[in-house]
Structures are given as C-alpha cells and as structure tokens.
mmCIF file of C-alpha atoms and ligand atoms in Angstrom:
data_model
loop_
_atom_site.group_PDB
_atom_site.id
_atom_site.type_symbol
_atom_site.label_atom_id
_atom_site.label_comp_id
_atom_site.label_asym_id
_atom_site.label_seq_id
_atom_site.Cartn_x
_atom_site.Cartn_y
_atom_site.Cartn_z
ATOM 1 C CA MET A 187 84.950 87.446 286.046
ATOM 2 C CA THR A 188 81.875 85.747 285.499
ATOM 3 C CA SER A 189 81.533 82.529 284.440
ATOM 4 C CA ALA A 190 80.947 80.839 281.527
ATOM 5 C CA VAL A 191 78.056 78.279 280.569
ATOM 6 C CA HIS A 192 78.852 76.224 277.894
ATOM 7 C CA HIS A 193 75.843 74.356 276.406
ATOM 8 C CA ILE A 194 76.553 71.505 274.659
ATOM 9 C CA THR A 195 73.773 71.366 272.385
ATOM 10 C CA HIS A 196 75.492 68.857 269.589
ATOM 11 C CA PRO A 197 72.662 66.382 268.633
ATOM 12 C CA LEU A 198 74.145 63.241 269.300
ATOM 13 C CA VAL A 199 74.870 64.626 273.168
ATOM 14 C CA GLN A 200 70.904 65.895 272.806
ATOM 15 C CA HIS A 201 69.554 62.657 271.670
ATOM 16 C CA LYS A 202 71.683 60.476 274.112
ATOM 17 C CA LEU A 203 70.145 62.505 276.788
ATOM 18 C CA THR A 204 66.697 62.268 275.464
ATOM 19 C CA LEU A 205 67.256 58.694 275.694
ATOM 20 C CA MET A 206 68.184 58.446 279.390
ATOM 21 C CA ARG A 207 65.682 60.918 280.552
ATOM 22 C CA GLN A 208 62.975 57.926 279.563
ATOM 23 C CA LYS A 209 61.885 56.157 282.869
ATOM 24 C CA ASP A 210 61.873 52.304 281.454
ATOM 25 C CA ARG A 211 65.429 52.605 280.128
ATOM 26 C CA SER A 212 67.115 50.221 281.933
ATOM 27 C CA THR A 213 70.670 50.282 284.477
ATOM 28 C CA ASN A 214 72.837 48.666 281.530
ATOM 29 C CA SER A 215 71.269 50.843 278.656
ATOM 30 C CA PHE A 216 71.346 54.602 281.121
ATOM 31 C CA ARG A 217 75.019 53.603 282.072
ATOM 32 C CA ARG A 218 76.043 52.669 278.269
ATOM 33 C CA LEU A 219 74.332 56.280 277.036
ATOM 34 C CA LEU A 220 76.354 58.107 279.775
ATOM 35 C CA ASN A 221 79.470 56.373 278.829
ATOM 36 C CA GLU A 222 78.896 57.369 275.115
ATOM 37 C CA ILE A 223 77.544 61.250 276.163
ATOM 38 C CA SER A 224 80.904 61.547 278.599
ATOM 39 C CA MET A 225 82.917 60.831 275.578
ATOM 40 C CA LEU A 226 81.336 63.496 273.702
ATOM 41 C CA MET A 227 81.562 66.059 276.725
ATOM 42 C CA ALA A 228 85.016 65.511 277.411
ATOM 43 C CA TYR A 229 86.026 66.577 273.505
ATOM 44 C CA GLU A 230 84.318 69.842 274.314
ATOM 45 C CA VAL A 231 85.432 70.270 278.267
ATOM 46 C CA THR A 232 89.123 69.563 276.597
ATOM 47 C CA ARG A 233 88.623 72.018 273.576
ATOM 48 C CA ASP A 234 91.645 74.624 274.436
ATOM 49 C CA MET A 235 93.516 72.112 276.067
ATOM 50 C CA PRO A 236 97.228 73.675 275.772
ATOM 51 C CA THR A 237 99.462 70.995 273.166
ATOM 52 C CA GLN A 238 102.950 71.352 273.095
ATOM 53 C CA LEU A 239 105.371 70.432 269.676
ATOM 54 C CA ILE A 240 107.250 67.582 269.887
ATOM 55 C CA GLU A 241 109.835 65.914 267.184
ATOM 56 C CA ILE A 242 108.428 63.161 265.662
ATOM 57 C CA GLU A 243 109.635 60.802 262.663
ATOM 58 C CA THR A 244 106.790 59.960 260.257
ATOM 59 C CA PRO A 245 107.891 57.685 257.339
ATOM 60 C CA LEU A 246 108.745 60.146 255.404
ATOM 61 C CA GLU A 247 110.627 63.103 257.333
ATOM 62 C CA THR A 248 110.886 64.497 260.867
ATOM 63 C CA MET A 249 108.429 67.095 261.748
ATOM 64 C CA GLN A 250 107.188 69.095 265.045
ATOM 65 C CA ALA A 251 103.893 67.890 266.044
ATOM 66 C CA PRO A 252 101.529 69.084 268.629
ATOM 67 C CA VAL A 253 100.477 66.501 272.062
ATOM 68 C CA ILE A 254 98.468 67.429 274.915
ATOM 69 C CA ASP A 255 99.485 66.361 278.625
ATOM 70 C CA GLY A 256 96.940 64.189 279.841
ATOM 71 C CA LYS A 257 98.851 63.125 283.030
ATOM 72 C CA LYS A 258 98.125 67.254 283.934
ATOM 73 C CA THR A 259 94.355 66.725 283.565
ATOM 74 C CA VAL A 260 92.487 65.928 286.768
ATOM 75 C CA PHE A 261 89.053 64.248 286.891
ATOM 76 C CA VAL A 262 87.695 65.032 290.075
ATOM 77 C CA SER A 263 84.202 62.559 290.676
ATOM 78 C CA ILE A 264 81.976 63.894 293.239
ATOM 79 C CA MET A 265 80.457 60.641 294.677
ATOM 80 C CA ARG A 266 78.843 58.441 293.765
ATOM 81 C CA ALA A 267 77.001 59.560 290.665
ATOM 82 C CA GLY A 268 80.199 61.784 289.234
ATOM 83 C CA ALA A 269 81.551 57.891 288.486
ATOM 84 C CA GLY A 270 79.530 57.405 285.910
ATOM 85 C CA PHE A 271 81.060 60.334 284.039
ATOM 86 C CA LEU A 272 84.625 58.588 284.568
ATOM 87 C CA ASP A 273 84.889 55.828 281.943
ATOM 88 C CA GLY A 274 84.252 57.638 279.120
ATOM 89 C CA MET A 275 86.365 60.754 280.078
ATOM 90 C CA LEU A 276 89.172 58.375 280.211
ATOM 91 C CA ASN A 277 88.509 56.605 276.949
ATOM 92 C CA VAL A 278 89.206 60.313 275.560
ATOM 93 C CA VAL A 279 91.898 61.346 278.160
ATOM 94 C CA PRO A 280 93.931 58.004 279.298
ATOM 95 C CA GLY A 281 96.648 59.730 281.011
ATOM 96 C CA ALA A 282 94.735 61.879 283.425
ATOM 97 C CA ARG A 283 94.470 61.163 286.812
ATOM 98 C CA ILE A 284 91.139 60.979 289.360
ATOM 99 C CA GLY A 285 90.189 62.801 292.395
ATOM 100 C CA HIS A 286 87.301 61.934 294.524
ATOM 101 C CA VAL A 287 85.342 64.119 296.499
ATOM 102 C CA GLY A 288 82.189 62.354 298.546
ATOM 103 C CA LEU A 289 79.564 64.465 299.572
ATOM 104 C CA TYR A 290 76.156 63.602 300.664
ATOM 105 C CA ARG A 291 72.807 65.557 300.754
ATOM 106 C CA ASP A 292 71.545 65.981 304.077
ATOM 107 C CA PRO A 293 67.699 65.350 303.293
ATOM 108 C CA LYS A 294 66.293 67.784 305.336
ATOM 109 C CA THR A 295 68.648 70.711 304.766
ATOM 110 C CA LEU A 296 69.613 69.725 301.447
ATOM 111 C CA VAL A 297 73.108 71.077 302.581
ATOM 112 C CA ALA A 298 76.046 69.279 301.108
ATOM 113 C CA VAL A 299 78.063 67.380 304.114
ATOM 114 C CA GLU A 300 81.842 66.359 303.004
ATOM 115 C CA TYR A 301 82.777 62.610 303.965
ATOM 116 C CA TYR A 302 85.820 62.201 301.435
ATOM 117 C CA PHE A 303 88.235 63.858 299.993
ATOM 118 C CA LYS A 304 91.568 62.767 297.955
ATOM 119 C CA MET A 305 93.111 64.349 295.459
ATOM 120 C CA PRO A 306 96.663 63.448 293.317
ATOM 121 C CA ALA A 307 99.886 65.657 294.786
ATOM 122 C CA ASP A 308 100.986 68.606 292.524
ATOM 123 C CA MET A 309 97.276 70.156 291.941
ATOM 124 C CA HIS A 310 98.665 73.567 291.122
ATOM 125 C CA GLU A 311 100.278 71.945 288.069
ATOM 126 C CA ARG A 312 96.852 70.293 286.703
ATOM 127 C CA ASP A 313 93.494 71.097 285.298
ATOM 128 C CA ALA A 314 90.914 70.021 286.834
ATOM 129 C CA ILE A 315 87.670 68.669 285.956
ATOM 130 C CA LEU A 316 85.003 68.557 288.046
ATOM 131 C CA LEU A 317 82.323 65.797 287.340
ATOM 132 C CA ASP A 318 78.506 65.435 288.450
ATOM 133 C CA PRO A 319 75.582 64.310 286.388
ATOM 134 C CA MET A 320 73.329 66.965 288.214
ATOM 135 C CA LEU A 321 73.799 70.292 289.333
ATOM 136 C CA ALA A 322 70.701 70.368 291.127
ATOM 137 C CA THR A 323 70.830 72.924 294.363
ATOM 138 C CA GLY A 324 74.173 73.371 293.852
ATOM 139 C CA ASN A 325 75.368 73.112 297.131
ATOM 140 C CA SER A 326 77.815 69.705 296.261
ATOM 141 C CA ALA A 327 79.136 71.340 293.339
ATOM 142 C CA VAL A 328 79.648 74.769 295.477
ATOM 143 C CA ALA A 329 81.147 72.803 298.402
ATOM 144 C CA ALA A 330 83.465 70.715 296.205
ATOM 145 C CA VAL A 331 84.912 73.938 294.522
ATOM 146 C CA ASP A 332 85.313 75.155 297.623
ATOM 147 C CA ARG A 333 87.635 71.968 298.803
ATOM 148 C CA LEU A 334 89.335 71.921 295.361
ATOM 149 C CA LYS A 335 90.193 75.641 295.652
ATOM 150 C CA GLU A 336 92.599 74.601 298.695
ATOM 151 C CA THR A 337 94.498 72.215 296.601
ATOM 152 C CA ARG A 338 95.190 75.526 294.097
ATOM 153 C CA PRO A 339 94.779 73.304 291.094
ATOM 154 C CA ARG A 340 95.662 75.273 287.883
ATOM 155 C CA SER A 341 92.281 75.814 286.593
ATOM 156 C CA ILE A 342 89.099 74.102 287.505
ATOM 157 C CA ARG A 343 85.821 73.615 285.069
ATOM 158 C CA PHE A 344 82.551 71.888 286.318
ATOM 159 C CA VAL A 345 80.815 69.407 283.997
ATOM 160 C CA CYS A 346 77.175 68.124 284.756
ATOM 161 C CA LEU A 347 74.435 66.340 281.887
ATOM 162 C CA LEU A 348 71.491 68.540 283.537
ATOM 163 C CA ALA A 349 71.346 71.446 286.054
ATOM 164 C CA ALA A 350 68.501 73.724 287.322
ATOM 165 C CA PRO A 351 68.154 77.406 286.849
ATOM 166 C CA GLU A 352 68.416 77.586 290.866
ATOM 167 C CA GLY A 353 71.560 75.793 291.121
ATOM 168 C CA LEU A 354 73.316 77.313 288.246
ATOM 169 C CA GLN A 355 72.743 80.702 289.644
ATOM 170 C CA HIS A 356 73.934 79.359 293.192
ATOM 171 C CA PHE A 357 77.149 77.901 291.747
ATOM 172 C CA HIS A 358 77.503 81.003 289.469
ATOM 173 C CA ASP A 359 77.089 83.522 292.712
ATOM 174 C CA GLN A 360 79.716 81.132 294.620
ATOM 175 C CA HIS A 361 82.282 80.500 291.967
ATOM 176 C CA PRO A 362 82.102 83.217 288.940
ATOM 177 C CA ASP A 363 85.514 82.253 287.759
ATOM 178 C CA VAL A 364 84.368 78.393 286.977
ATOM 179 C CA PRO A 365 82.739 77.596 283.771
ATOM 180 C CA VAL A 366 80.214 74.791 283.649
ATOM 181 C CA TYR A 367 79.364 72.805 280.814
ATOM 182 C CA VAL A 368 76.066 71.608 280.725
ATOM 183 C CA ALA A 369 73.694 69.353 278.219
ATOM 184 C CA ALA A 370 70.553 70.878 279.179
ATOM 185 C CA VAL A 371 69.436 73.046 281.683
ATOM 186 C CA ASP A 372 65.618 72.130 282.602
ATOM 187 C CA ARG A 373 62.781 73.644 283.841
ATOM 188 C CA GLN A 374 63.305 73.891 287.961
ATOM 189 C CA LEU A 375 63.650 71.952 291.166
ATOM 190 C CA ASN A 376 61.235 70.442 292.707
ATOM 191 C CA GLU A 377 60.151 70.429 296.719
ATOM 192 C CA HIS A 378 62.117 67.346 297.102
ATOM 193 C CA GLY A 379 65.404 68.996 295.341
ATOM 194 C CA TYR A 380 64.982 67.115 292.520
ATOM 195 C CA ILE A 381 65.472 68.523 288.857
ATOM 196 C CA VAL A 382 62.336 68.439 286.496
ATOM 197 C CA PRO A 383 61.515 67.377 284.157
ATOM 198 C CA GLY A 384 65.260 65.620 284.916
ATOM 199 C CA LEU A 385 65.978 62.057 284.803
ATOM 200 C CA GLY A 386 65.445 61.409 288.249
ATOM 201 C CA ASP A 387 68.317 60.432 290.841
ATOM 202 C CA ALA A 388 70.876 59.777 288.665
ATOM 203 C CA GLY A 389 73.261 57.677 290.908
ATOM 204 C CA ASP A 390 70.091 55.262 291.478
ATOM 205 C CA ARG A 391 69.810 54.951 287.555
ATOM 206 C CA ILE A 392 73.727 54.539 286.855
ATOM 207 C CA PHE A 393 74.440 52.198 289.804
ATOM 208 C CA GLY A 394 70.749 50.174 289.588
ATOM 209 C CA THR A 395 70.173 50.804 293.126
ATOM 210 C CA LYS A 396 66.596 51.500 292.594
HETATM 211 N N1 URA B 119 70.133 64.437 292.117
HETATM 212 C C1 URA B 119 69.680 63.448 291.298
HETATM 213 O O1 URA B 119 70.454 62.542 291.002
HETATM 214 N N2 URA B 119 68.706 63.942 290.693
HETATM 215 C C2 URA B 119 68.345 65.191 290.808
HETATM 216 O O2 URA B 119 67.093 65.471 290.268
HETATM 217 C C3 URA B 119 68.830 65.995 291.359
HETATM 218 C C4 URA B 119 69.880 65.901 292.430
#
C-alpha cells in the first residue's frame, strides 16, 4: 500500500503558515499561530474518525446520536517541537491521551537517536496521531514510527506543517502504510538538513531558544 499525502490547502492554514514563516515574527505570535493551525489540522486528520451512536434525550424526545471516543486517540509528540501541536489538538479532542518520543538528530550524520519513549497503555485499541512540525530528512519520523509500530496501535497517521520532498519520499519508502497530513511541501533540504524556504528551527521558534 502506498501512503497518502493529505495536503491541507485550506486558506486559513495557508495564511497562518505564511505568517509563521516570516523571520521577524515573535515567539508569542509564532506559538499562537501554531496553536491555531493545530486546531485546523486536527479537524482534517480526524475527519474519518469512527463514531458510535448513543441514546440521548433532547428537550423534545429521545434519539440515537453520534459521538466519537476521544479516549481512543493518542497524540504522539516527537520532542521537542511536536509539543507545539499539542494544545491546539487537545482543544479539539480533549479526551485524547498523549505519548512522547524523544529523538535528537546527530548533527554530523543527521541520524535520529532515541532518548525517551512513553506511550499510554492498550495501544492496540488506539489510533495514534504522530506530531512533528517539520518532516526534513524524514529520519526522526521514520524512527518514531518504527518504535510506535512496536506498540501495535490500531492506526498511525503523521501530521507535520512542512515537509521536504526528500523527507517525504524517505518516509513513504519506509512506511508506505502511514498517511501524511501536511500544510506545505517546500523546495528542498539545504546542506544542514533544514527545509528551504522553510521557517527555520521550529523548536527554537516555538520555545524562544534562539
Ligand atoms: N527541523 C526544523 O526545525 N527545521 C527544519 O528546517 C528542519 C528540521
């Protein structure tokens, strides 16, 4: 199976992404925009979430009405930039659980090295939505999905803001079964592994560490 790329072209997402790319945007504003985009992307990534009918009483009569089971969703943040997606996603799916994968990029080899991994119990009952704003080389995303698959979640989706074509290809080659939700696919990676034109270092821009 070849994984799908869901390019989220909604004008609100594109507009906010453009603002985030601007180099002079403050940390506060960058974070707020990411929060808003996260809510909009949560809407897309959960579009086909299963619902079940429950019986409720309206002021007029009893009816069968659909609900989703947010407790079955687990947002998995790839540390540290993935955390920038969490608040917005949780606004939309407040019952979701949270997992964390800690990976850093070896600056010389750009290979992803794991330093932390913590998931909720019963992953086989859960739909995992993996979060990282940047799909650059794809090494972190591939390594995160490798580990996540060991926990056997019911499904896995990957959400990022920006992808490089090289990273997207690498991710598809390694995990053709995992759909990717992305706001923009940029031109290329530069020699330092940054996406260009990109938005710089997402972690530094979210946390104000530069
Ligand atoms: N990680 C980032 O934060 N930015 C990039 O451009 C690539 C990887």
